[in-house]
Short mmCIF file of C-alpha atoms in Angstrom, two decimals:
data_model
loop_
_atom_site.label_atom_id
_atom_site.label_comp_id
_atom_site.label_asym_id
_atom_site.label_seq_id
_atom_site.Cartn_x
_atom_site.Cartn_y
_atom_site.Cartn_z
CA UNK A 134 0.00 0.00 0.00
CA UNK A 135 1.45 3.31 -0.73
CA UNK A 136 1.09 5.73 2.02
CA UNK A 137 1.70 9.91 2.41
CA UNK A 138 5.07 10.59 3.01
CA UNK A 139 6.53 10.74 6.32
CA UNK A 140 5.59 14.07 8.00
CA UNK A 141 3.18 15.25 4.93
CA UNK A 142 -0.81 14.48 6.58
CA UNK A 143 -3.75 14.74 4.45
CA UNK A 144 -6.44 16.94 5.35
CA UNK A 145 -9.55 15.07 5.21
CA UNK A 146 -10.86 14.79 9.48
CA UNK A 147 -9.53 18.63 10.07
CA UNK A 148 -11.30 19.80 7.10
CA UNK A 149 -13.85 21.90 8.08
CA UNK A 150 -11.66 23.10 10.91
CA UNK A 151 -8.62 23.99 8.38
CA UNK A 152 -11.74 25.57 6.54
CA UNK A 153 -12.89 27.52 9.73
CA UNK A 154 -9.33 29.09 10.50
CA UNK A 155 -8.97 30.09 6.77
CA UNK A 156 -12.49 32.16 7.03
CA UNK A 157 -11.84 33.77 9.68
CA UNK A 158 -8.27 34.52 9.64
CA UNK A 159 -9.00 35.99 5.94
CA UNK A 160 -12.22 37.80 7.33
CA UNK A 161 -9.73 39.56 9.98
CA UNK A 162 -7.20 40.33 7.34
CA UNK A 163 -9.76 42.27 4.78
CA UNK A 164 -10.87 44.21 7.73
CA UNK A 165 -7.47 45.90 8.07
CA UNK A 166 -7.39 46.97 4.22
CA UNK A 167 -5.32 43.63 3.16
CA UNK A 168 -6.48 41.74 -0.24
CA UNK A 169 -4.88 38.32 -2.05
CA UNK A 170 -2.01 37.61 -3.24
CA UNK A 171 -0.84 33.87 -4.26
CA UNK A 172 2.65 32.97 -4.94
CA UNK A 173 3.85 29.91 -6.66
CA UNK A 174 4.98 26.89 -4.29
CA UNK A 175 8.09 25.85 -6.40
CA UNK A 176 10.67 29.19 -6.44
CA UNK A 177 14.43 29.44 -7.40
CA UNK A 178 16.53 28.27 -4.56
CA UNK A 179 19.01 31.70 -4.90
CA UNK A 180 15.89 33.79 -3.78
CA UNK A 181 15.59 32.04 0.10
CA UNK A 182 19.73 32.03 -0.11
CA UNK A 183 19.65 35.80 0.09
CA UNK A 184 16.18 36.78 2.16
CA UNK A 185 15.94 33.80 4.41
CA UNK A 186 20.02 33.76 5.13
CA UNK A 187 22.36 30.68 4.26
CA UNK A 188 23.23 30.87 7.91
CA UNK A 189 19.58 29.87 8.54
CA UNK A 190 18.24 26.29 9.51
CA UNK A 191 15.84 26.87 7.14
CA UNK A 192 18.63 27.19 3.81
CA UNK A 193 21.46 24.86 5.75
CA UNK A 194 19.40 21.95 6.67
CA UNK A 195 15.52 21.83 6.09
CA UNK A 196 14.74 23.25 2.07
CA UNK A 197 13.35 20.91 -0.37
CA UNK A 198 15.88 21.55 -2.81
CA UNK A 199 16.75 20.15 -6.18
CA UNK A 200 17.41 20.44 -9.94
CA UNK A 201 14.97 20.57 -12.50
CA UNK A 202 14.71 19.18 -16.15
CA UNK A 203 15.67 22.53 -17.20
CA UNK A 204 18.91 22.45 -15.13
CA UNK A 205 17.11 24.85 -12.57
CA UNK A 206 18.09 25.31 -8.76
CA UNK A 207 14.80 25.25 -7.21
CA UNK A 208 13.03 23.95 -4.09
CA UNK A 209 9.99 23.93 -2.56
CA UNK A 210 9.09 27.10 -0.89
CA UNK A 211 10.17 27.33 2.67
CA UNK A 212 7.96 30.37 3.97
CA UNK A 213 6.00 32.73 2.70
CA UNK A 214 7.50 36.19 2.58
CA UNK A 215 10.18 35.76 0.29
CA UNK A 216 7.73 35.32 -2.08
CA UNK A 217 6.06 37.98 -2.08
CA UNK A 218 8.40 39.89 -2.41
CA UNK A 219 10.05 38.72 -5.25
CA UNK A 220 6.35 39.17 -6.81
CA UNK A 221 6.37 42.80 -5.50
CA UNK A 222 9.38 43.50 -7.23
CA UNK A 223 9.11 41.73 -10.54
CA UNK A 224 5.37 43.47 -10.76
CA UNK A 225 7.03 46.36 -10.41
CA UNK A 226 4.60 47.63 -7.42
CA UNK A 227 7.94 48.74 -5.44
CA UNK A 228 7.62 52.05 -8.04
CA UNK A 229 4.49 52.08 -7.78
CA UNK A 230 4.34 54.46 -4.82
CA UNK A 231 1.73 54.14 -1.68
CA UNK A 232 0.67 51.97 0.72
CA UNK A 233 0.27 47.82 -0.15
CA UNK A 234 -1.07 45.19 1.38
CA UNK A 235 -1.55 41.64 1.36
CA UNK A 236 -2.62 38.29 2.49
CA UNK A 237 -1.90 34.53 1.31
CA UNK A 238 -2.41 31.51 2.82
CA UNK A 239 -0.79 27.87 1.43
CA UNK A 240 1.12 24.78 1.96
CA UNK A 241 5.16 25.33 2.90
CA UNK A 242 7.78 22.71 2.92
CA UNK A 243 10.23 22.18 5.80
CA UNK A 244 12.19 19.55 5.93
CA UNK A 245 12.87 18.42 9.72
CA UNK A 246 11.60 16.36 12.05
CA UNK A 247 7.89 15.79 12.15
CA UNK A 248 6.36 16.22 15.18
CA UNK A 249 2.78 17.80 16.75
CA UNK A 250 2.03 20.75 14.99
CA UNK A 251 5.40 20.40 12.93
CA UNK A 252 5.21 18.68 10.04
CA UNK A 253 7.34 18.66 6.78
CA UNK A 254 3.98 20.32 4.46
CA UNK A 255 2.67 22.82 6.88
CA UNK A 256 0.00 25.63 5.90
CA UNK A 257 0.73 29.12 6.70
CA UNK A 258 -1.49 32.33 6.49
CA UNK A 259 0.54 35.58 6.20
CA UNK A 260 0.17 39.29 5.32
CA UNK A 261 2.81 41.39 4.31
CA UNK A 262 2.35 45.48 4.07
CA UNK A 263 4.71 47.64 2.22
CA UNK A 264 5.50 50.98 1.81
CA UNK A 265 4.49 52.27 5.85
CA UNK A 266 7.38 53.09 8.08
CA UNK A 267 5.37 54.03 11.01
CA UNK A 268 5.18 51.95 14.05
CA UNK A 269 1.39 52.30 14.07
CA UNK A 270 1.87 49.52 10.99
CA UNK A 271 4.03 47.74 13.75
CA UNK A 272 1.35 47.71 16.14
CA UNK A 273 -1.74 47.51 13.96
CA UNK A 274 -0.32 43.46 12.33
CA UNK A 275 0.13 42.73 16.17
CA UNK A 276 -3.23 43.70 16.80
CA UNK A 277 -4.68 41.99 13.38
CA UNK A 278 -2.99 38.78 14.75
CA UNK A 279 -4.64 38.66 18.21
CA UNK A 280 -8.21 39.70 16.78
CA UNK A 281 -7.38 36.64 14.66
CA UNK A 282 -6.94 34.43 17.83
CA UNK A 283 -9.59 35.82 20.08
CA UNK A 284 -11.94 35.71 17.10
CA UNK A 285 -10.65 31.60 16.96
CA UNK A 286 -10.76 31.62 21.03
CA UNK A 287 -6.90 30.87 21.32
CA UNK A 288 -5.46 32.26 24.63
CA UNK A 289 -1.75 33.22 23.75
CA UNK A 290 0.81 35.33 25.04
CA UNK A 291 2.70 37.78 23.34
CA UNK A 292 6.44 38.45 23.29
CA UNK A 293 8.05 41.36 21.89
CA UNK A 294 11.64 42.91 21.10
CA UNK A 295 13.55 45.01 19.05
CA UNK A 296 16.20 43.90 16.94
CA UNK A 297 17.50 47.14 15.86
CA UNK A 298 18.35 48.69 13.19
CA UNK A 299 21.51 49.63 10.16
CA UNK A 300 22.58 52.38 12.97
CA UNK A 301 22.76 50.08 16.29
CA UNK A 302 23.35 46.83 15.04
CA UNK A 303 26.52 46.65 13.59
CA UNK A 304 28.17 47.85 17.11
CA UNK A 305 25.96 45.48 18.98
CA UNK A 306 26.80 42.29 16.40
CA UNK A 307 30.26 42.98 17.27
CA UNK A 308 30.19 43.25 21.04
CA UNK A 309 28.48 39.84 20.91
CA UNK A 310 30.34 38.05 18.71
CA UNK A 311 33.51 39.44 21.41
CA UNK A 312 31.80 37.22 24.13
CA UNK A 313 31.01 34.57 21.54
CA UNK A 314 34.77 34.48 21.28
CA UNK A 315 35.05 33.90 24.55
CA UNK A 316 33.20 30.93 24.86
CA UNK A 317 33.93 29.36 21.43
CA UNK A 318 34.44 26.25 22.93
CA UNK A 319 31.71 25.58 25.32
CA UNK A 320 28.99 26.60 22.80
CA UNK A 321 27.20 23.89 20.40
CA UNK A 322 28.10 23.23 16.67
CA UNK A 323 25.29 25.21 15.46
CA UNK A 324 26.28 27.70 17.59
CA UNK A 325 29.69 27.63 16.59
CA UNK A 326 29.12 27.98 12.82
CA UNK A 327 26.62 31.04 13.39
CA UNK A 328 28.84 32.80 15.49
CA UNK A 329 30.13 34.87 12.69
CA UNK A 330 28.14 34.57 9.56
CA UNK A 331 25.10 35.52 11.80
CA UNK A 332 25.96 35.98 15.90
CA UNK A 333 22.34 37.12 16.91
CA UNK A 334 21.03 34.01 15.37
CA UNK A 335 22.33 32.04 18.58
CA UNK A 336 20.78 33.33 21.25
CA UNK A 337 17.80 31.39 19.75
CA UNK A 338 19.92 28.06 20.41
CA UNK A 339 17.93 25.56 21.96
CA UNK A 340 20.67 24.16 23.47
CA UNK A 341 20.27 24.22 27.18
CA UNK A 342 23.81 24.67 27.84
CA UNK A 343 23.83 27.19 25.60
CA UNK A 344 21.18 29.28 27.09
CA UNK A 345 22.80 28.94 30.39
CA UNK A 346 25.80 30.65 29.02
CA UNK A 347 24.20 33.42 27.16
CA UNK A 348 22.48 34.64 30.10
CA UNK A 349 25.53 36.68 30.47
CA UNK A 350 25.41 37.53 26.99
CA UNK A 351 25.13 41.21 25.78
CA UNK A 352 21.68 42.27 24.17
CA UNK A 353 20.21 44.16 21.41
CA UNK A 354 17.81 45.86 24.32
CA UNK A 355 21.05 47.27 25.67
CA UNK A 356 22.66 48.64 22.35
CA UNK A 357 19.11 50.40 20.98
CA UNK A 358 19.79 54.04 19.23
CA UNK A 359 17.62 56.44 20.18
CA UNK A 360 15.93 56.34 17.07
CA UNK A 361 14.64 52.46 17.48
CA UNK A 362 14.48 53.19 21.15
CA UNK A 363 11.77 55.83 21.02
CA UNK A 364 9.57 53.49 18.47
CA UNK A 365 9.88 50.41 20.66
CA UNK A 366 8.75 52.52 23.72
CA UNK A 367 5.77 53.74 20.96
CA UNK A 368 5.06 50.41 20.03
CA UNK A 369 4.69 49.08 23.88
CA UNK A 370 2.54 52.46 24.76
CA UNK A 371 0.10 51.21 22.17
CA UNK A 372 -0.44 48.16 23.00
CA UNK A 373 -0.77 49.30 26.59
CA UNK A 374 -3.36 51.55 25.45
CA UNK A 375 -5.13 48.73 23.34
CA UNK A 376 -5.23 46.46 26.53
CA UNK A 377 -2.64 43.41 24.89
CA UNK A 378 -1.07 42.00 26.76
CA UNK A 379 2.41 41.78 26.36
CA UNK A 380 6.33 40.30 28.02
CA UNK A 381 9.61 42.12 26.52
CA UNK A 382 11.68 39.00 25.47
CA UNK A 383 15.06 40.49 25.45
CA UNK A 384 16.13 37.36 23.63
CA UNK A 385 13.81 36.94 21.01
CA UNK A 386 15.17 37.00 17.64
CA UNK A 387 13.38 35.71 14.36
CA UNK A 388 14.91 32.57 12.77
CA UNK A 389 15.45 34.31 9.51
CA UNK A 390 17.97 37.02 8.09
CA UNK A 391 15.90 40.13 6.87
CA UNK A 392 14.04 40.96 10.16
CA UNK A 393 15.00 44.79 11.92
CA UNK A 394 13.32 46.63 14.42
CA UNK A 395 10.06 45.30 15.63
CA UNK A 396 10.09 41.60 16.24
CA UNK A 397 7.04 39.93 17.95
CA UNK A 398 5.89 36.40 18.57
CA UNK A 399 2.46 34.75 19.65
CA UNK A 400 3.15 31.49 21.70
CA UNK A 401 0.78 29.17 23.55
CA UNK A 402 1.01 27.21 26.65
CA UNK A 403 -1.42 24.44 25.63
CA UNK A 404 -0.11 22.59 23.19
CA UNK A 405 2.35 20.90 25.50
CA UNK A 406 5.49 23.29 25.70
CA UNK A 407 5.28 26.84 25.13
CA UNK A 408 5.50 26.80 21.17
CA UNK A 409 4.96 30.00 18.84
CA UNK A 410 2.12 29.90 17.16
CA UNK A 411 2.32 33.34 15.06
CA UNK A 412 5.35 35.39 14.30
CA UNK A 413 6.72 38.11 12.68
CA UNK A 414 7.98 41.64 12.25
CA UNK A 415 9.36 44.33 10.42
CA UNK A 416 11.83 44.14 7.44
CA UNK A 417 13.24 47.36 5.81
CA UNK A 418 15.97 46.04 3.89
CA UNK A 419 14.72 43.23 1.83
CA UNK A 420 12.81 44.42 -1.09
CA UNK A 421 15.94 46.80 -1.46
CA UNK A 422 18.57 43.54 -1.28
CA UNK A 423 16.43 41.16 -3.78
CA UNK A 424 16.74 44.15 -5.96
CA UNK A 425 14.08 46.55 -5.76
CA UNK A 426 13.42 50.04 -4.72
CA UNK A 427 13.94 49.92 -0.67
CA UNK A 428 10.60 49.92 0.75
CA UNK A 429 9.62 49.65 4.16
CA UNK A 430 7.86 46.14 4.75
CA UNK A 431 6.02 44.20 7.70
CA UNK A 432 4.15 41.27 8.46
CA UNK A 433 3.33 38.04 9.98
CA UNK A 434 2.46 34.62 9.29
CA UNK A 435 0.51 31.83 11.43
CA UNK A 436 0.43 28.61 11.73
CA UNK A 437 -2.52 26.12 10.77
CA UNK A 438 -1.53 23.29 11.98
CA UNK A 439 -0.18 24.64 15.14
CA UNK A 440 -3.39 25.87 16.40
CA UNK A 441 -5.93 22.75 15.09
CA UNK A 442 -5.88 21.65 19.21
CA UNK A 443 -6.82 25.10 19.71
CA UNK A 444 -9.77 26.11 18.19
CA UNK A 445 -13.28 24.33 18.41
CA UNK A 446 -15.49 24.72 15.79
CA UNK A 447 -18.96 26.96 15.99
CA UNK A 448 -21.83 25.77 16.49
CA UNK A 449 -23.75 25.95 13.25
CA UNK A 450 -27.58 26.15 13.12
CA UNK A 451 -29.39 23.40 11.26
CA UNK A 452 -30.01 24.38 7.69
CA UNK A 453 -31.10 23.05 4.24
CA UNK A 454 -32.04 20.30 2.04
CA UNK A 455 -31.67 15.88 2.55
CA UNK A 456 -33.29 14.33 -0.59
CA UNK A 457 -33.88 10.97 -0.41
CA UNK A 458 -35.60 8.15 -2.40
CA UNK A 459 -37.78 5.26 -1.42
CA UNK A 460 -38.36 4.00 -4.99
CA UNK A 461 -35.86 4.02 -7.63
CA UNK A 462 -38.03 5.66 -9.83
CA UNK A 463 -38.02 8.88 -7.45
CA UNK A 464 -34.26 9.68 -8.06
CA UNK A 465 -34.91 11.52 -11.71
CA UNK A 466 -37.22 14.07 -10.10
CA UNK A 467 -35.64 14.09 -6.77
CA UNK A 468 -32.25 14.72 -8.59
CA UNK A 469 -33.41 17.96 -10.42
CA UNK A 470 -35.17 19.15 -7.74
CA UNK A 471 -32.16 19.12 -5.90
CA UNK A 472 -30.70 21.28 -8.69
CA UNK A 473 -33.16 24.08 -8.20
CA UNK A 474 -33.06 23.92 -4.32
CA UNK A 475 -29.39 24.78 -4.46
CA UNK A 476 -29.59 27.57 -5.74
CA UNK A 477 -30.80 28.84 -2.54
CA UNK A 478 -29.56 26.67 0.49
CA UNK A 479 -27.46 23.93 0.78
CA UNK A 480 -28.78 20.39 -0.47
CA UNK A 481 -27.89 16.70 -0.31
CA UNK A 482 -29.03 14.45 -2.54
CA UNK A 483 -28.85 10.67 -2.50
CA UNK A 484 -28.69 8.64 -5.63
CA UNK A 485 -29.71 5.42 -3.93
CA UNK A 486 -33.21 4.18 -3.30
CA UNK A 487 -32.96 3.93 0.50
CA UNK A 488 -35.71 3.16 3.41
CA UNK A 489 -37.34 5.97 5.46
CA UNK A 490 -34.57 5.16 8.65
CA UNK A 491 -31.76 5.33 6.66
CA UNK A 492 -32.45 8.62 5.07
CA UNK A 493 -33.23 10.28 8.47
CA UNK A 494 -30.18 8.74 9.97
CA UNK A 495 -28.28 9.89 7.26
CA UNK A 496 -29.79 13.72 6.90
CA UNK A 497 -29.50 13.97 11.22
CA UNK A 498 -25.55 13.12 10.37
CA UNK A 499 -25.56 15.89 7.85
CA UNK A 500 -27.32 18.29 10.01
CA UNK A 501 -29.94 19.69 7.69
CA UNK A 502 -32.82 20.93 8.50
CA UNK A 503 -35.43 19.24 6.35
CA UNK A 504 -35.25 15.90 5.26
CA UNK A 505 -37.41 15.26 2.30
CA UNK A 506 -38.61 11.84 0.10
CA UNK A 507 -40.65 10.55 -1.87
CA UNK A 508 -41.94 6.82 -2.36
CA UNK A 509 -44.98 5.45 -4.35
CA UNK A 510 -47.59 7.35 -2.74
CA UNK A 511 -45.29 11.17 -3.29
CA UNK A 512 -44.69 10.11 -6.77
CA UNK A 513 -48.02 9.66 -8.02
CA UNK A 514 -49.05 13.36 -6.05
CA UNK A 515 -46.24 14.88 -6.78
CA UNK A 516 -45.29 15.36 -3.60
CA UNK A 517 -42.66 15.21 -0.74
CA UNK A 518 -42.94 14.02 2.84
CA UNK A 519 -40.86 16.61 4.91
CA UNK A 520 -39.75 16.40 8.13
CA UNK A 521 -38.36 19.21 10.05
CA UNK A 522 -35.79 17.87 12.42
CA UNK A 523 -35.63 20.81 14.85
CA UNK A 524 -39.31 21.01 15.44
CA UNK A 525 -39.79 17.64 14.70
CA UNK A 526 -42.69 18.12 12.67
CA UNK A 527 -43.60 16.52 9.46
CA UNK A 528 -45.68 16.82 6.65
CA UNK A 529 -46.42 16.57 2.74
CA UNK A 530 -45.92 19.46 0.78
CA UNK A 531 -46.54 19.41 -3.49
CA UNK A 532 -43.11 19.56 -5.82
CA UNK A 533 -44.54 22.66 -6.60
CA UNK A 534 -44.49 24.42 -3.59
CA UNK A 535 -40.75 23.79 -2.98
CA UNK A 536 -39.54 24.54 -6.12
CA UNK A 537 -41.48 27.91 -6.36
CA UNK A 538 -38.64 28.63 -3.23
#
């Protein structure tokens, strides 16, 4: 028997749950001014080697890469931003001028260890806004994200940080990669080959040895101009004043190259360890390095199957149509009439000649609102026995009534 691969799941039992998220998520999103944008899935490799970092897991050990017939480098898309991007520039909408936003949702390719919530074909929804310095941007995609999760009932807890900017960096990235030198030797391999193609990078080591040691380590929070200082005490005043809740991770960094400034995470408590479920940030410089005009740029991406534990569906009223023979012959009419009822409300019909039980057991599963058939005695009057299965009424009702609406 051939089976999915290992760590890609078919979505088939979480469907209308996967569905659920989508709506509202995308519901949220065109609220805030945000409309669609879709990307292709398969992208040269060269364009995640320069926005996502080579120093990144993501580019060193996890990308679906390979040649194509063509002789192509490509690989399966990693995450979503790069993307975008590249379709910002070669649109040409980074001299266009203005404001732009967007949102996308799809499947992206990681290849690690599968675990809950991590698999190797993940979905991700994302928006991306360019062309808005302000920090109001900052704060209005951190406030898009938690209407997002309180809309979907998720309790979460925010972390924030600042990672600087072209000003404050470079002397911070050197008086860490000083104390990096220090400790060369008791830090991990990953650790070791970050330490100067991108220092900040390990302070997100999951190494527990590590992390013991870079509690003495210096931090970006420390090394702030005054410039990214004032907007990060803006950005915290704001959310004050919009009641989110937040904790100033002085460590948090974002696992790929082309964040600055803002940086912000959404993690949750109950899916076993703390584990982020939403991230993102602000990213100045990488429309200008893949090439196009610079443009200011932020945005975040969630999640799906991180948060399917998480959300329960709604309840959904009962509503529209079960069709259902008791005679063969009932099937023709039955099956146009179910035509014509959907163009109204939603409407099952089954082509198989079925007794009265199984129909109502079957239209209860569905939960309609009106199961309908017809036998002998609705064929020859042109009729339908109805029942309504929240009042639990029933009765017979002529063809023509129901198809007059």
């Amino acid at each position: 028997m051939i089976t999915a691969l290992r760590g890609m799941k078919d979505i088939i039992d979480e469907g209308a749950k996967f569905e659920y998220i989508l709506q509202v998520a995308t519901a949220v999103a065109r609220r805030y001014g945000f409309e669609l944008i879709e990307t292709p899935i398969l992208e040269e490799t060269a364009l995640f080697k320069r926005s996502v970092g080579e120093s990144s897991d993501i580019v060193g050990k996890e990308m679906y890469q390979f040649i194509d017939k063509g002789g192509n480098d490509i690989c399966l898309r990693p995450e979503g931003t790069a993307g975008v991007v590249r379709a910002f520039i070669e649109k040409r909408l980074d001299k266009a001028g203005g404001v732009q936003r967007y949102f996308y949702h799809g499947p992206m390719f990681r290849y690690e260890r599968p675990q809950k919530g991590r698999l190797r074909q993940f979905h991700q929804f994302g928006v991306e806004c360019f062309g808005q310095q302000s920090v109001y941007e900052d704060a209005a995609m951190i406030l898009m994200a938690a209407d997002i999760f309180d809309r979907l009932q998720i309790a979460y807890t925010l972390e924030i940080n600042s990672l600087g900017c072209d000003a404050c960096l470079p002397p911070y990235r050197q008086a860490l990669v000083a104390f990096l030198a220090q400790h060369t030797e008791a830090i991990c391999g990953d650790c070791q080959r970050r330490q100067e193609s991108n220092p900040i990078r390990v302070l997100d080591c999951k190494n527990s040895s590590c992390q013991a040691l870079y509690a003495q380590a210096p931090l970006m929070a420390d090394h702030l101009c005054g410039e990214c200082e004032g907007e990060f005490a803006q950005l915290k005043e704001m959310l004050d004043r919009a009641h989110i809740t937040y904790r100033h991770n002085k460590k948090l960094v974002r696992g790929l190259d082309y964040y600055n400034k803002s940086a912000f995470e959404f993690v949750s408590a109950e899916i076993g360890a703390q584990s982020a479920i939403a991230g993102g940030g602000r990213y100045d410089r990488l429309v200008g390095f893949l090439g196009g005009r610079p443009t200011p740029a932020v945005g975040f991406a969630l999640g799906i199957e991180r948060i399917y534990d998480l959300v329960s569906l709604p309840s959904v009223q009962r509503g529209g149509w079960y069709l259902g023979a008791l005679e063969p012959e009932a099937l023709e009419p039955l099956f146009f009439l179910s035509h014509t009822l959907r163009q109204q409300s939603y409407t099952h019909f089954s082509a198989e000649a079925k007794k009265l039980k199984a129909h109502l057991k079957a239209a209860d599963r569905l939960g309609v609102r009106y199961c309908a058939v017809m036998g002998e005695t609705e064929l020859a009057q042109k009729s339908l026995w109805v029942k309504d299965l929240v009042e639990k009424s029933e009765k017979h009702i002529l063809l023509s009534e129901v198809q007059g609406g």
